[in-house]
Structure formats: C-alpha cells, structure tokens
Amino acid sequence: MKSGFGFDPCDKCEQMMQPYLDRVLTDGEIAEAEQHLDGCDYCRKRYRFEVEFRTFVRQAAVAEPMPPELKEKLRALRTPL
Amino acid sequence: MSDASESSARQLATDARDRVRFEEEALELSDQVYGVARRLVGSREAAEDLVQETYARAFRSWRSFQPGTNLRAWLFRILTNLNIDRGRKLQRTPDLQPLEESDYFLYNKLEQSGSGGSPDEQRVVERLSQNDAVTALADLPHDFRDVVLLVDLADFTYSDAAQILDIPIGTVMSRLHRGRRILKRTLADTAVEEA
C-alpha cells in the first residue's frame, strides 16, 4: 500500500506505468518498475487494469468493416494502365 | 527505334510498374486507414469521403513517396492533414484546464463505486461501456484525439506519430498522456453516473 512517507514508490510506479506499457522505458527503468510491481499489490492491480483497459479501448474503437462499395471506389481511383 | 526513345520507353514501363505496385500496396492498407478515419470524424459518410480524398491525393502525389520508407505512415500523414484542412475550424479548441487526476484515477473511481470486496481487474473493465468509450473518444479535443488514435488504435510509435502530425516527439508524448487521462476522466464520470 501507499507508504505516505516522503518519496513514494507507488507514485513513481504510477508515473512510469504508461511509458512502461508503451515500451519506451530504458532497461534500468523497466527493471525498477518490474521490481516494484512484483512486490506491490496496490500497483499490480492497477497495472493489470491498465492492460485490460487498453484492450477495451482498442476493441471499442475498432469500427465496422469498410463498406465494399468504398473499396471499389478506391480501386477505381487507380491510374488506368 | 532510336536509343533515346528506347530508353524513354523503358523508363515509362518502369514508372508504370512502380506506380501499380505503389497503388496496390496503398490499397492493402485501406482497412486501417478507414478504421482511423471512422474515429477521426463524426459520421460514416464523412469518413468515407475522407478516405476517398486520402487515396485520390496519395495516387496523385505518388512520386513524392520515397520507396523503402514507411508507406503506412505516409498515408496516415495525408489522412490527418486532410482532416485538419477539412473541418478543424469548426471544432472546439483543446481543453487547457489542469487535470488533477492521476493515472490510477479511473481504476480508483471504479473500485470505490463497486459493490465492496476486492474487485478483479477484468470485471472492473467490464463495467465500462464500449459505446461510452466511442463517445468519449469522439469528444476528445482533436489534437489529443489524433495522437491517441495513431498510437493506441493504429499502433504507430511516438516517433512515427510525430512525423505524421509534424509535431515534436515531446508534444506527442504530452498529448498522448493528456488525451488518455481525459478519456479516463470522461469514462469515470459516465460509469459512476450509470452505476
């Protein structure tokens, strides 16, 4: 749980969460984040939620398939040979 | 046939072959282009128009594409530029109010509003509605929405998104961060209202 004393490792973990999921942290930062996640139930729950949340947003954002008529219109834009 | 006309005929044939290949490769990406266009603009009709314009412009300016570079990013650059040209003036400017919420905000909110006990994370996500997420994405200020869609839906890297939108990578990161937080705040509000 949150320590409440000065420097809070959970706050730091929270700040690293999105870059961690985006895979843009350095090796050292990844190790730091993973070490904290291994030992902290509070952040691990939230990490699992963030993973699920990303999948949820992606699934929600996926549109219906492109209408076949539009595909045909795009093909018609090709340069005639 | 003279040497000169023979070589120019060969050049024409090479050009035609490159062009056909370019057009076919671009068309293979059309489902992805449509998928993002559908979330960039409000209606299906507007998305269809935007995709057609994107391909018309791409095919017209095919010579400006450098073979061997990222065709997908090149197409999305045309798409986002056209969208900016089309209707941006009508859309509201980004909300610049400070966002107090932390990244854990949505989870904390859902956990609090749950029916007690320790929720399992997957079931917490199931309390969110996909329709609300689509609306929340549509309501994002456009600058943030562009970045969120390119990175979180179309899987572009920060650096590709920066090139596509012609903005610095630091701006991509701050818009992405902010856009995701606004999305979470909107979803937290609607989820708690519906609970």
Short mmCIF file of N, CA and C in Angstrom, two decimals, chain B residues 8 39 84:
data_model
loop_
_atom_site.label_atom_id
_atom_site.label_comp_id
_atom_site.label_asym_id
_atom_site.label_seq_id
_atom_site.Cartn_x
_atom_site.Cartn_y
_atom_site.Cartn_z
N SER B 8 13.61 5.96 -73.18
CA SER B 8 12.47 6.63 -72.53
C SER B 8 11.27 5.69 -72.45
N ARG B 39 -12.97 7.08 -36.74
CA ARG B 39 -12.93 7.67 -35.39
C ARG B 39 -12.45 9.14 -35.41
N ILE B 84 -7.37 17.84 -40.94
CA ILE B 84 -7.11 19.16 -40.35
C ILE B 84 -7.63 20.25 -41.29
#
